[in-house]
PDB file of C-alpha atoms in Angstrom:
ATOM      1  CA  MET A  20      47.863 -27.468  48.450  1.00 51.00           C
ATOM      2  CA  GLY A  21      51.383 -27.444  48.042  1.00 62.00           C
ATOM      3  CA  PHE A  22      54.309 -25.507  46.356  1.00 74.00           C
ATOM      4  CA  THR A  23      53.480 -23.725  42.744  1.00 82.00           C
ATOM      5  CA  GLY A  24      55.458 -22.208  39.948  1.00 87.00           C
ATOM      6  CA  LEU A  25      54.906 -20.007  37.176  1.00 92.00           C
ATOM      7  CA  ALA A  26      56.113 -20.053  33.455  1.00 93.00           C
ATOM      8  CA  ARG A  27      54.857 -17.884  30.466  1.00 95.00           C
ATOM      9  CA  TRP A  28      54.640 -19.292  26.653  1.00 95.00           C
ATOM     10  CA  VAL A  29      54.680 -15.597  25.575  1.00 94.00           C
ATOM     11  CA  ASN A  30      54.325 -16.114  21.980  1.00 93.00           C
ATOM     12  CA  ALA A  31      52.092 -19.048  21.916  1.00 94.00           C
ATOM     13  CA  PRO A  32      49.909 -19.291  18.474  1.00 92.00           C
ATOM     14  CA  VAL A  33      46.516 -18.175  18.511  1.00 90.00           C
ATOM     15  CA  HIS A  34      45.293 -21.369  17.511  1.00 90.00           C
ATOM     16  CA  GLY A  35      46.206 -24.572  18.816  1.00 90.00           C
ATOM     17  CA  SER A  36      48.753 -24.042  22.047  1.00 93.00           C
ATOM     18  CA  LEU A  37      46.429 -25.300  24.691  1.00 94.00           C
ATOM     19  CA  SER A  38      46.456 -28.402  22.690  1.00 94.00           C
ATOM     20  CA  ILE A  39      49.580 -28.573  22.380  1.00 93.00           C
ATOM     21  CA  ILE A  40      50.561 -28.547  26.193  1.00 95.00           C
ATOM     22  CA  SER A  41      47.180 -30.650  27.050  1.00 95.00           C
ATOM     23  CA  ASN A  42      48.792 -33.587  24.597  1.00 95.00           C
ATOM     24  CA  ASN A  43      51.852 -33.589  25.905  1.00 94.00           C
ATOM     25  CA  ILE A  44      50.388 -33.697  29.439  1.00 96.00           C
ATOM     26  CA  LEU A  45      47.897 -36.563  28.577  1.00 96.00           C
ATOM     27  CA  GLU A  46      50.165 -38.481  26.245  1.00 95.00           C
ATOM     28  CA  ASN A  47      53.620 -38.180  27.798  1.00 95.00           C
ATOM     29  CA  TYR A  48      52.870 -37.826  31.630  1.00 95.00           C
ATOM     30  CA  ASN A  49      49.618 -40.019  31.476  1.00 95.00           C
ATOM     31  CA  GLY A  50      47.695 -37.154  32.895  1.00 96.00           C
ATOM     32  CA  LYS A  51      44.295 -36.601  33.585  1.00 97.00           C
ATOM     33  CA  ILE A  52      41.688 -33.612  33.484  1.00 97.00           C
ATOM     34  CA  VAL A  53      40.398 -32.824  36.617  1.00 96.00           C
ATOM     35  CA  GLY A  54      38.620 -29.430  35.822  1.00 95.00           C
ATOM     36  CA  ASN A  55      38.756 -26.109  34.399  1.00 96.00           C
ATOM     37  CA  TRP A  56      41.018 -23.063  35.145  1.00 96.00           C
ATOM     38  CA  ASN A  57      39.218 -19.728  35.065  1.00 95.00           C
ATOM     39  CA  ILE A  58      40.963 -16.302  36.319  1.00 95.00           C
ATOM     40  CA  THR A  59      39.231 -13.064  35.811  1.00 94.00           C
ATOM     41  CA  ILE A  60      42.260  -9.954  36.394  1.00 94.00           C
ATOM     42  CA  LYS A  61      41.421  -6.360  36.464  1.00 92.00           C
ATOM     43  CA  ALA A  62      43.638  -3.215  37.160  1.00 90.00           C
ATOM     44  CA  PHE A  63      42.689   0.084  38.221  1.00 89.00           C
ATOM     45  CA  ARG A  64      44.913   3.276  39.089  1.00 89.00           C
ATOM     46  CA  LEU A  65      44.105   6.024  41.648  1.00 88.00           C
ATOM     47  CA  PRO A  66      45.477   9.874  40.373  1.00 87.00           C
ATOM     48  CA  MET A  67      47.269  11.058  43.006  1.00 86.00           C
ATOM     49  CA  PRO A  68      47.473  14.979  43.334  1.00 82.00           C
ATOM     50  CA  PRO A  69      50.784  16.902  43.223  1.00 85.00           C
ATOM     51  CA  PHE A  70      53.425  17.659  46.132  1.00 80.00           C
ATOM     52  CA  ARG A  71      54.763  21.005  46.138  1.00 81.00           C
ATOM     53  CA  ASP A  72      54.377  21.160  42.736  1.00 83.00           C
ATOM     54  CA  MET A  73      55.952  17.708  41.840  1.00 84.00           C
ATOM     55  CA  PRO A  74      53.909  14.967  39.949  1.00 87.00           C
ATOM     56  CA  VAL A  75      53.219  11.485  42.125  1.00 85.00           C
ATOM     57  CA  PRO A  76      52.866   8.725  40.535  1.00 85.00           C
ATOM     58  CA  ASP A  77      49.330   6.909  40.520  1.00 88.00           C
ATOM     59  CA  ARG A  78      48.878   4.181  42.570  1.00 88.00           C
ATOM     60  CA  ILE A  79      47.940   0.824  41.195  1.00 90.00           C
ATOM     61  CA  MET A  80      45.513  -1.680  42.155  1.00 91.00           C
ATOM     62  CA  CYS A  81      45.679  -5.117  40.542  1.00 92.00           C
ATOM     63  CA  THR A  82      42.479  -7.626  41.272  1.00 93.00           C
ATOM     64  CA  LEU A  83      42.506 -11.063  40.808  1.00 95.00           C
ATOM     65  CA  GLN A  84      39.185 -13.407  40.887  1.00 93.00           C
ATOM     66  CA  MET A  85      39.672 -16.967  41.586  1.00 90.00           C
ATOM     67  CA  ASN A  86      36.641 -19.160  42.640  1.00 86.00           C
ATOM     68  CA  ASP A  87      34.927 -17.156  45.374  1.00 88.00           C
ATOM     69  CA  SER A  88      38.110 -15.094  46.320  1.00 91.00           C
ATOM     70  CA  VAL A  89      39.376 -11.926  45.446  1.00 93.00           C
ATOM     71  CA  PHE A  90      43.047 -10.900  45.467  1.00 94.00           C
ATOM     72  CA  VAL A  91      43.607  -7.491  45.679  1.00 93.00           C
ATOM     73  CA  LEU A  92      47.197  -6.178  45.219  1.00 91.00           C
ATOM     74  CA  VAL A  93      47.744  -2.351  45.636  1.00 90.00           C
ATOM     75  CA  GLU A  94      51.117  -0.735  44.828  1.00 89.00           C
ATOM     76  CA  ASP A  95      52.200   2.536  46.158  1.00 86.00           C
ATOM     77  CA  SER A  96      55.662   3.582  44.581  1.00 82.00           C
ATOM     78  CA  VAL A  97      55.812   6.373  47.154  1.00 79.00           C
ATOM     79  CA  SER A  98      56.185   4.136  49.990  1.00 79.00           C
ATOM     80  CA  PRO A  99      59.060   2.193  51.270  1.00 76.00           C
ATOM     81  CA  GLU A 100      59.784  -1.413  50.741  1.00 75.00           C
ATOM     82  CA  ARG A 101      59.693  -3.453  53.765  1.00 73.00           C
ATOM     83  CA  ALA A 102      63.190  -4.464  53.719  1.00 71.00           C
ATOM     84  CA  MET A 103      64.414  -0.891  54.087  1.00 71.00           C
ATOM     85  CA  VAL A 104      62.170  -0.282  56.710  1.00 72.00           C
ATOM     86  CA  VAL A 105      63.176  -3.267  59.138  1.00 69.00           C
ATOM     87  CA  ASP A 106      66.690  -2.967  58.393  1.00 72.00           C
ATOM     88  CA  PRO A 107      68.651  -1.989  61.367  1.00 66.00           C
ATOM     89  CA  ALA A 108      70.648   0.442  59.548  1.00 68.00           C
ATOM     90  CA  ASN A 109      67.908   2.437  58.705  1.00 67.00           C
ATOM     91  CA  SER A 110      66.138   2.853  61.965  1.00 68.00           C
ATOM     92  CA  GLY A 111      67.169   6.683  62.597  1.00 67.00           C
ATOM     93  CA  ASP A 112      65.410   7.386  59.127  1.00 70.00           C
ATOM     94  CA  SER A 113      62.303   9.502  60.308  1.00 66.00           C
ATOM     95  CA  PHE A 114      60.891   9.266  57.045  1.00 66.00           C
ATOM     96  CA  LEU A 115      61.083   5.413  56.673  1.00 66.00           C
ATOM     97  CA  GLN A 116      59.884   4.707  60.221  1.00 70.00           C
ATOM     98  CA  SER A 117      56.910   7.056  59.789  1.00 70.00           C
ATOM     99  CA  CYS A 118      55.633   5.504  56.912  1.00 74.00           C
ATOM    100  CA  THR A 119      51.944   3.855  57.883  1.00 74.00           C
ATOM    101  CA  HIS A 120      51.975   0.995  54.736  1.00 76.00           C
ATOM    102  CA  TYR A 121      54.318  -0.834  52.753  1.00 79.00           C
ATOM    103  CA  ARG A 122      54.560  -0.125  48.945  1.00 81.00           C
ATOM    104  CA  THR A 123      53.135  -3.556  48.078  1.00 85.00           C
ATOM    105  CA  THR A 124      49.678  -4.701  49.782  1.00 86.00           C
ATOM    106  CA  LEU A 125      47.953  -7.719  49.424  1.00 89.00           C
ATOM    107  CA  VAL A 126      44.831  -8.313  50.676  1.00 88.00           C
ATOM    108  CA  THR A 127      41.735 -11.035  50.143  1.00 90.00           C
ATOM    109  CA  VAL A 128      38.099  -9.729  49.616  1.00 90.00           C
ATOM    110  CA  ARG A 129      34.744 -12.050  49.837  1.00 88.00           C
ATOM    111  CA  PRO A 130      32.422 -12.144  47.882  1.00 87.00           C
ATOM    112  CA  PRO A 131      34.065 -11.176  44.791  1.00 84.00           C
ATOM    113  CA  MET A 132      31.901  -8.134  43.950  1.00 84.00           C
ATOM    114  CA  ALA A 133      32.319  -6.538  47.481  1.00 86.00           C
ATOM    115  CA  LEU A 134      35.394  -4.726  46.632  1.00 84.00           C
ATOM    116  CA  GLU A 135      33.692  -2.689  43.476  1.00 81.00           C
ATOM    117  CA  GLN A 136      30.732  -2.306  45.274  1.00 85.00           C
ATOM    118  CA  LEU A 137      32.752  -0.583  48.521  1.00 83.00           C
ATOM    119  CA  ILE A 138      34.581   1.331  45.889  1.00 81.00           C
ATOM    120  CA  SER A 139      31.448   2.389  43.961  1.00 81.00           C
ATOM    121  CA  GLN A 140      29.493   3.574  47.396  1.00 83.00           C
ATOM    122  CA  LEU A 141      32.411   5.627  48.594  1.00 78.00           C
ATOM    123  CA  LYS A 142      32.769   7.283  44.967  1.00 78.00           C
ATOM    124  CA  SER A 143      36.129   6.778  44.969  1.00 77.00           C
ATOM    125  CA  ARG A 144      38.417   8.046  42.288  1.00 82.00           C
ATOM    126  CA  TRP A 145      39.773   4.573  41.348  1.00 84.00           C
ATOM    127  CA  VAL A 146      39.702   4.253  37.399  1.00 82.00           C
ATOM    128  CA  ALA A 147      40.663   1.648  34.870  1.00 78.00           C
ATOM    129  CA  ALA A 148      44.180   1.328  34.381  1.00 75.00           C
ATOM    130  CA  ARG A 149      44.072   2.246  30.791  1.00 65.00           C
ATOM    131  CA  GLN A 150      41.239   4.270  30.664  1.00 46.00           C
ATOM    132  CA  SER A 151      41.009   8.064  31.695  1.00 43.00           C
ATOM    133  CA  THR A 152      37.495   9.105  33.250  1.00 43.00           C
ATOM    134  CA  SER A 153      36.090  12.426  34.590  1.00 46.00           C
ATOM    135  CA  GLY A 154      31.947  11.170  35.001  1.00 48.00           C
ATOM    136  CA  GLY A 155      30.389   9.172  37.161  1.00 49.00           C
ATOM    137  CA  ALA A 156      28.861   7.344  34.197  1.00 46.00           C
ATOM    138  CA  GLN A 157      32.344   6.387  32.892  1.00 48.00           C
ATOM    139  CA  ARG A 158      33.771   5.784  36.733  1.00 47.00           C
ATOM    140  CA  ASN A 159      31.266   3.049  36.967  1.00 49.00           C
ATOM    141  CA  GLN A 160      32.141   1.488  33.412  1.00 47.00           C
ATOM    142  CA  ALA A 161      35.510   1.544  34.166  1.00 45.00           C
ATOM    143  CA  MET A 162      35.095  -0.187  37.556  1.00 49.00           C
ATOM    144  CA  SER A 163      33.032  -2.750  35.350  1.00 49.00           C
ATOM    145  CA  SER A 164      35.583  -2.709  32.632  1.00 50.00           C
ATOM    146  CA  GLN A 165      37.395  -6.205  32.391  1.00 55.00           C
ATOM    147  CA  GLN A 166      41.118  -6.110  31.624  1.00 83.00           C
ATOM    148  CA  LEU A 167      42.569 -10.200  31.079  1.00 92.00           C
ATOM    149  CA  THR A 168      41.199 -13.688  31.519  1.00 95.00           C
ATOM    150  CA  ILE A 169      42.779 -16.920  31.870  1.00 96.00           C
ATOM    151  CA  GLU A 170      40.826 -19.729  30.793  1.00 96.00           C
ATOM    152  CA  GLY A 171      42.326 -23.240  30.885  1.00 97.00           C
ATOM    153  CA  MET A 172      42.374 -26.504  32.231  1.00 97.00           C
ATOM    154  CA  VAL A 173      43.526 -28.025  35.454  1.00 96.00           C
ATOM    155  CA  PHE A 174      45.557 -31.654  35.363  1.00 98.00           C
ATOM    156  CA  ALA A 175      46.505 -34.187  37.365  1.00 96.00           C
ATOM    157  CA  ILE A 176      49.847 -36.012  36.953  1.00 96.00           C
ATOM    158  CA  GLY A 177      49.714 -38.933  39.306  1.00 94.00           C
ATOM    159  CA  THR A 178      49.433 -37.982  43.322  1.00 92.00           C
ATOM    160  CA  ASP A 179      52.093 -35.321  43.544  1.00 92.00           C
ATOM    161  CA  TRP A 180      51.375 -32.541  40.720  1.00 94.00           C
ATOM    162  CA  LEU A 181      48.931 -30.594  39.642  1.00 94.00           C
ATOM    163  CA  VAL A 182      49.231 -28.489  36.495  1.00 96.00           C
ATOM    164  CA  ARG A 183      47.095 -25.595  35.375  1.00 96.00           C
ATOM    165  CA  VAL A 184      47.272 -24.652  31.894  1.00 97.00           C
ATOM    166  CA  GLY A 185      45.525 -21.678  30.350  1.00 97.00           C
ATOM    167  CA  ASN A 186      45.194 -18.656  27.449  1.00 96.00           C
ATOM    168  CA  VAL A 187      45.827 -15.243  28.363  1.00 96.00           C
ATOM    169  CA  MET A 188      43.094 -12.973  26.613  1.00 94.00           C
ATOM    170  CA  LEU A 189      41.924  -9.454  26.726  1.00 91.00           C
ATOM    171  CA  SER A 190      38.851  -8.155  26.898  1.00 86.00           C
ATOM    172  CA  THR A 191      38.774  -8.129  23.269  1.00 88.00           C
ATOM    173  CA  ARG A 192      39.575 -11.720  23.068  1.00 88.00           C
ATOM    174  CA  GLU A 193      42.731 -11.207  21.667  1.00 92.00           C
ATOM    175  CA  MET A 194      45.247 -13.715  23.129  1.00 94.00           C
ATOM    176  CA  LYS A 195      48.162 -12.639  24.783  1.00 94.00           C
ATOM    177  CA  GLY A 196      50.036 -15.809  25.053  1.00 95.00           C
ATOM    178  CA  LEU A 197      49.973 -19.024  27.109  1.00 96.00           C
ATOM    179  CA  ILE A 198      50.360 -19.515  31.056  1.00 96.00           C
ATOM    180  CA  ILE A 199      51.607 -22.733  32.939  1.00 96.00           C
ATOM    181  CA  GLU A 200      51.178 -23.469  36.664  1.00 94.00           C
ATOM    182  CA  ALA A 201      52.745 -26.695  38.145  1.00 92.00           C
ATOM    183  CA  GLU A 202      51.495 -27.668  41.906  1.00 90.00           C
ATOM    184  CA  TYR A 203      53.895 -29.766  43.635  1.00 88.00           C
ATOM    185  CA  LEU A 204      51.293 -31.219  46.365  1.00 86.00           C
ATOM    186  CA  PRO A 205      54.172 -33.237  48.943  1.00 84.00           C
ATOM    187  CA  VAL A 206      55.169 -30.141  50.144  1.00 73.00           C
ATOM    188  CA  GLY A 207      53.794 -26.945  51.426  1.00 63.00           C
ATOM    189  CA  ARG A 208      57.035 -24.438  51.336  1.00 63.00           C
ATOM    190  CA  LEU A 209      59.934 -24.732  49.506  1.00 61.00           C
ATOM    191  CA  HIS A 210      63.358 -22.639  50.496  1.00 59.00           C
ATOM    192  CA  SER A 211      65.136 -21.664  47.345  1.00 57.00           C
ATOM    193  CA  PRO A 212      69.058 -21.241  47.086  1.00 58.00           C
ATOM    194  CA  THR A 213      68.857 -18.799  44.357  1.00 60.00           C
ATOM    195  CA  VAL A 214      68.477 -15.243  44.557  1.00 54.00           C
ATOM    196  CA  ASP A 215      65.561 -14.968  42.191  1.00 55.00           C
ATOM    197  CA  GLY A 216      63.755 -17.912  44.336  1.00 55.00           C
ATOM    198  CA  THR A 217      63.385 -20.329  41.746  1.00 65.00           C
ATOM    199  CA  SER A 218      63.042 -23.986  42.344  1.00 75.00           C
ATOM    200  CA  GLU A 219      64.978 -26.282  40.135  1.00 82.00           C
ATOM    201  CA  LEU A 220      62.325 -29.302  40.853  1.00 85.00           C
ATOM    202  CA  LEU A 221      59.566 -26.473  39.459  1.00 86.00           C
ATOM    203  CA  SER A 222      61.653 -25.458  36.658  1.00 86.00           C
ATOM    204  CA  ASN A 223      62.373 -28.960  35.258  1.00 88.00           C
ATOM    205  CA  MET A 224      58.990 -29.676  35.615  1.00 91.00           C
ATOM    206  CA  LEU A 225      57.769 -26.804  33.514  1.00 91.00           C
ATOM    207  CA  THR A 226      60.569 -26.732  31.139  1.00 90.00           C
ATOM    208  CA  ALA A 227      59.492 -30.461  30.462  1.00 92.00           C
ATOM    209  CA  LEU A 228      55.669 -29.083  29.546  1.00 92.00           C
ATOM    210  CA  LEU A 229      56.633 -26.382  27.441  1.00 90.00           C
ATOM    211  CA  PRO A 230      57.054 -27.131  23.636  1.00 85.00           C
ATOM    212  CA  PRO A 231      60.875 -27.947  22.567  1.00 83.00           C
ATOM    213  CA  ARG A 232      60.358 -25.278  19.957  1.00 84.00           C
ATOM    214  CA  PRO A 233      63.090 -22.988  18.794  1.00 85.00           C
ATOM    215  CA  ASP A 234      60.998 -20.065  18.338  1.00 89.00           C
ATOM    216  CA  ALA A 235      59.206 -20.615  21.511  1.00 88.00           C
ATOM    217  CA  LYS A 236      59.486 -17.301  24.084  1.00 91.00           C
ATOM    218  CA  THR A 237      59.119 -18.497  27.384  1.00 91.00           C
ATOM    219  CA  LEU A 238      59.922 -16.934  30.837  1.00 88.00           C
ATOM    220  CA  ALA A 239      59.761 -18.069  34.502  1.00 85.00           C
ATOM    221  CA  VAL A 240      57.729 -16.136  37.074  1.00 84.00           C
ATOM    222  CA  THR A 241      59.327 -15.801  40.303  1.00 75.00           C
ATOM    223  CA  SER A 242      59.438 -14.405  43.638  1.00 69.00           C
ATOM    224  CA  ASN A 243      61.951 -14.865  46.414  1.00 64.00           C
ATOM    225  CA  ASP A 244      61.107 -15.311  50.226  1.00 64.00           C
ATOM    226  CA  SER A 245      61.962 -11.394  50.896  1.00 65.00           C
ATOM    227  CA  GLN A 246      59.879 -10.325  48.619  1.00 68.00           C
ATOM    228  CA  TRP A 247      56.725 -12.627  49.735  1.00 70.00           C
ATOM    229  CA  ALA A 248      57.508 -11.640  53.141  1.00 69.00           C
ATOM    230  CA  GLY A 249      56.719  -7.877  52.485  1.00 66.00           C
ATOM    231  CA  VAL A 250      53.853  -8.812  50.664  1.00 70.00           C
ATOM    232  CA  LEU A 251      52.600 -10.484  53.852  1.00 67.00           C
ATOM    233  CA  SER A 252      53.707  -8.270  56.366  1.00 65.00           C
ATOM    234  CA  VAL A 253      51.405  -4.976  57.513  1.00 61.00           C
ATOM    235  CA  ARG A 254      53.185  -2.008  58.826  1.00 56.00           C
ATOM    236  CA  GLU A 255      51.104  -2.218  62.095  1.00 52.00           C
ATOM    237  CA  ASP A 256      52.015  -5.526  62.808  1.00 58.00           C
ATOM    238  CA  ASP A 257      55.638  -5.298  62.272  1.00 60.00           C
ATOM    239  CA  GLU A 258      55.590  -2.057  64.844  1.00 56.00           C
ATOM    240  CA  ALA A 259      53.589  -3.926  67.336  1.00 58.00           C
ATOM    241  CA  ALA A 260      56.047  -6.862  67.161  1.00 58.00           C
ATOM    242  CA  ARG A 261      59.365  -4.572  67.404  1.00 57.00           C
ATOM    243  CA  GLN A 262      57.839  -2.854  70.580  1.00 60.00           C
ATOM    244  CA  GLN A 263      57.263  -6.136  72.330  1.00 64.00           C
ATOM    245  CA  PRO A 264      59.870  -7.726  74.547  1.00 64.00           C
ATOM    246  CA  PRO A 265      61.602 -10.910  73.194  1.00 58.00           C
ATOM    247  CA  LYS A 266      59.843 -14.098  74.270  1.00 59.00           C
ATOM    248  CA  GLU A 267      61.492 -17.009  75.713  1.00 56.00           C
ATOM    249  CA  SER A 268      60.315 -20.301  73.991  1.00 52.00           C
ATOM    250  CA  ASP A 269      57.913 -22.742  75.883  1.00 48.00           C
ATOM    251  CA  VAL A 270      59.189 -25.605  73.870  1.00 50.00           C
ATOM    252  CA  PRO A 271      60.953 -28.110  76.421  1.00 52.00           C
ATOM    253  CA  VAL A 272      64.695 -28.649  75.045  1.00 51.00           C
ATOM    254  CA  GLU A 273      64.986 -32.291  73.987  1.00 53.00           C
ATOM    255  CA  ASP A 274      67.358 -34.499  76.065  1.00 53.00           C
ATOM    256  CA  GLU A 275      69.882 -35.677  73.823  1.00 54.00           C
ATOM    257  CA  ASP A 276      70.212 -38.970  75.468  1.00 57.00           C
ATOM    258  CA  ASP A 277      66.743 -39.771  75.071  1.00 56.00           C
ATOM    259  CA  ILE A 278      66.558 -42.909  72.777  1.00 55.00           C
ATOM    260  CA  TYR A 279      62.814 -41.230  72.033  1.00 54.00           C
ATOM    261  CA  ALA A 280      64.268 -37.877  71.204  1.00 52.00           C
ATOM    262  CA  TYR A 281      64.513 -37.828  67.374  1.00 52.00           C
ATOM    263  CA  GLY A 282      64.345 -34.108  66.536  1.00 54.00           C
ATOM    264  CA  ASP A 283      62.107 -34.765  63.501  1.00 55.00           C
ATOM    265  CA  ASP A 284      58.821 -33.717  64.436  1.00 55.00           C
ATOM    266  CA  PRO A 285      57.406 -31.746  62.003  1.00 55.00           C
ATOM    267  CA  PRO A 286      57.201 -28.080  62.345  1.00 53.00           C
ATOM    268  CA  PRO A 287      54.567 -26.079  63.245  1.00 56.00           C
ATOM    269  CA  PRO A 288      52.757 -23.877  60.215  1.00 52.00           C
ATOM    270  CA  THR A 289      54.391 -20.819  59.760  1.00 52.00           C
ATOM    271  CA  LYS A 290      53.331 -17.455  57.930  1.00 51.00           C
ATOM    272  CA  GLY A 291      53.758 -17.798  54.220  1.00 46.00           C
ATOM    273  CA  ASP A 292      53.193 -21.859  54.178  1.00 47.00           C
ATOM    274  CA  TRP A 293      51.646 -22.915  50.942  1.00 48.00           C
ATOM    275  CA  PHE A 294      48.534 -24.103  52.059  1.00 52.00           C
ATOM    276  CA  GLY A 295      44.777 -23.232  51.578  1.00 60.00           C
ATOM    277  CA  ILE A 296      44.261 -19.458  51.142  1.00 72.00           C
ATOM    278  CA  ASP A 297      48.215 -18.852  51.346  1.00 74.00           C
ATOM    279  CA  ARG A 298      49.044 -21.338  48.012  1.00 77.00           C
ATOM    280  CA  ASP A 299      45.898 -19.203  46.159  1.00 86.00           C
ATOM    281  CA  ARG A 300      47.513 -15.964  47.616  1.00 87.00           C
ATOM    282  CA  ARG A 301      50.878 -16.242  46.239  1.00 85.00           C
ATOM    283  CA  SER A 302      49.486 -18.170  43.336  1.00 88.00           C
ATOM    284  CA  ALA A 303      47.726 -14.947  42.482  1.00 91.00           C
ATOM    285  CA  TYR A 304      50.736 -12.709  43.535  1.00 89.00           C
ATOM    286  CA  LEU A 305      52.508 -14.369  40.928  1.00 90.00           C
ATOM    287  CA  VAL A 306      50.390 -14.506  38.379  1.00 92.00           C
ATOM    288  CA  MET A 307      49.575 -10.460  38.737  1.00 92.00           C
ATOM    289  CA  GLY A 308      53.366  -9.541  38.852  1.00 88.00           C
ATOM    290  CA  GLY A 309      54.514 -11.723  36.025  1.00 90.00           C
ATOM    291  CA  LEU A 310      51.552 -10.197  33.684  1.00 92.00           C
ATOM    292  CA  ARG A 311      52.318  -6.543  35.078  1.00 88.00           C
ATOM    293  CA  SER A 312      56.088  -7.086  34.311  1.00 87.00           C
ATOM    294  CA  GLU A 313      55.217  -7.391  30.547  1.00 89.00           C
ATOM    295  CA  GLY A 314      52.769  -4.401  30.348  1.00 86.00           C
ATOM    296  CA  LEU A 315      49.720  -6.084  30.227  1.00 88.00           C
ATOM    297  CA  LEU A 316      48.128  -4.572  33.545  1.00 80.00           C
TER     298      LEU A 316
END
């Protein structure tokens, strides 16, 4: 599992776009088909009661099923971003410091149907994002409604790259462009010097895979480290860490005169490294965020 980047071919033709990318990978990069890429994405909303006669925006929940895991992204636009809460300049703000959760929460659920069963048993008011419901039968229909699917293939290019290419389709089978994910396997974490979090290595790879058509409308799906830290963090964990006294490092200081001390030992894994389920989580976050920004969810 490695570091990934996403790109969208928004106006990809309905017929043949997947073949265009596939032939490019197979013929020009000696790629090999190693599997299928299938993702199911659903979007829900939770109507919120007014506060002091003022309307409150609905809470939004998107779910993405990838293999045997479902990644759930919940957004509460009334709650603050993590960066605002942990900023020392806002330490005296009673509203920010009393918040119980951040604006964005990302959790992983297994098995795939567990979340919808829980919501149904609790008789929750979550409904399909593009559907207005009032009855129990309608609610059950809304919870089972499918919003988007991604169907395509996975390619291996040498031993360093995995490329996933798929058509984005509505539940009506109407095609909404194509999405490409390039995964660089040798590294599990890659800090980008750019503000938007883009990587030149991945950008160059994705650009090479996309068709060189003058009418092709393409865009990159990015997220910087600050945004990702806010998604991974839990309010209770941050508060507990803030109240704990600082710990002295128990790692012995290397002797600079020691000929065997090179200082190049690999660092221990940290929260957010792109390995295993963390890679899938960030990939799911980018996919849902990109499609939401286009108004497809």
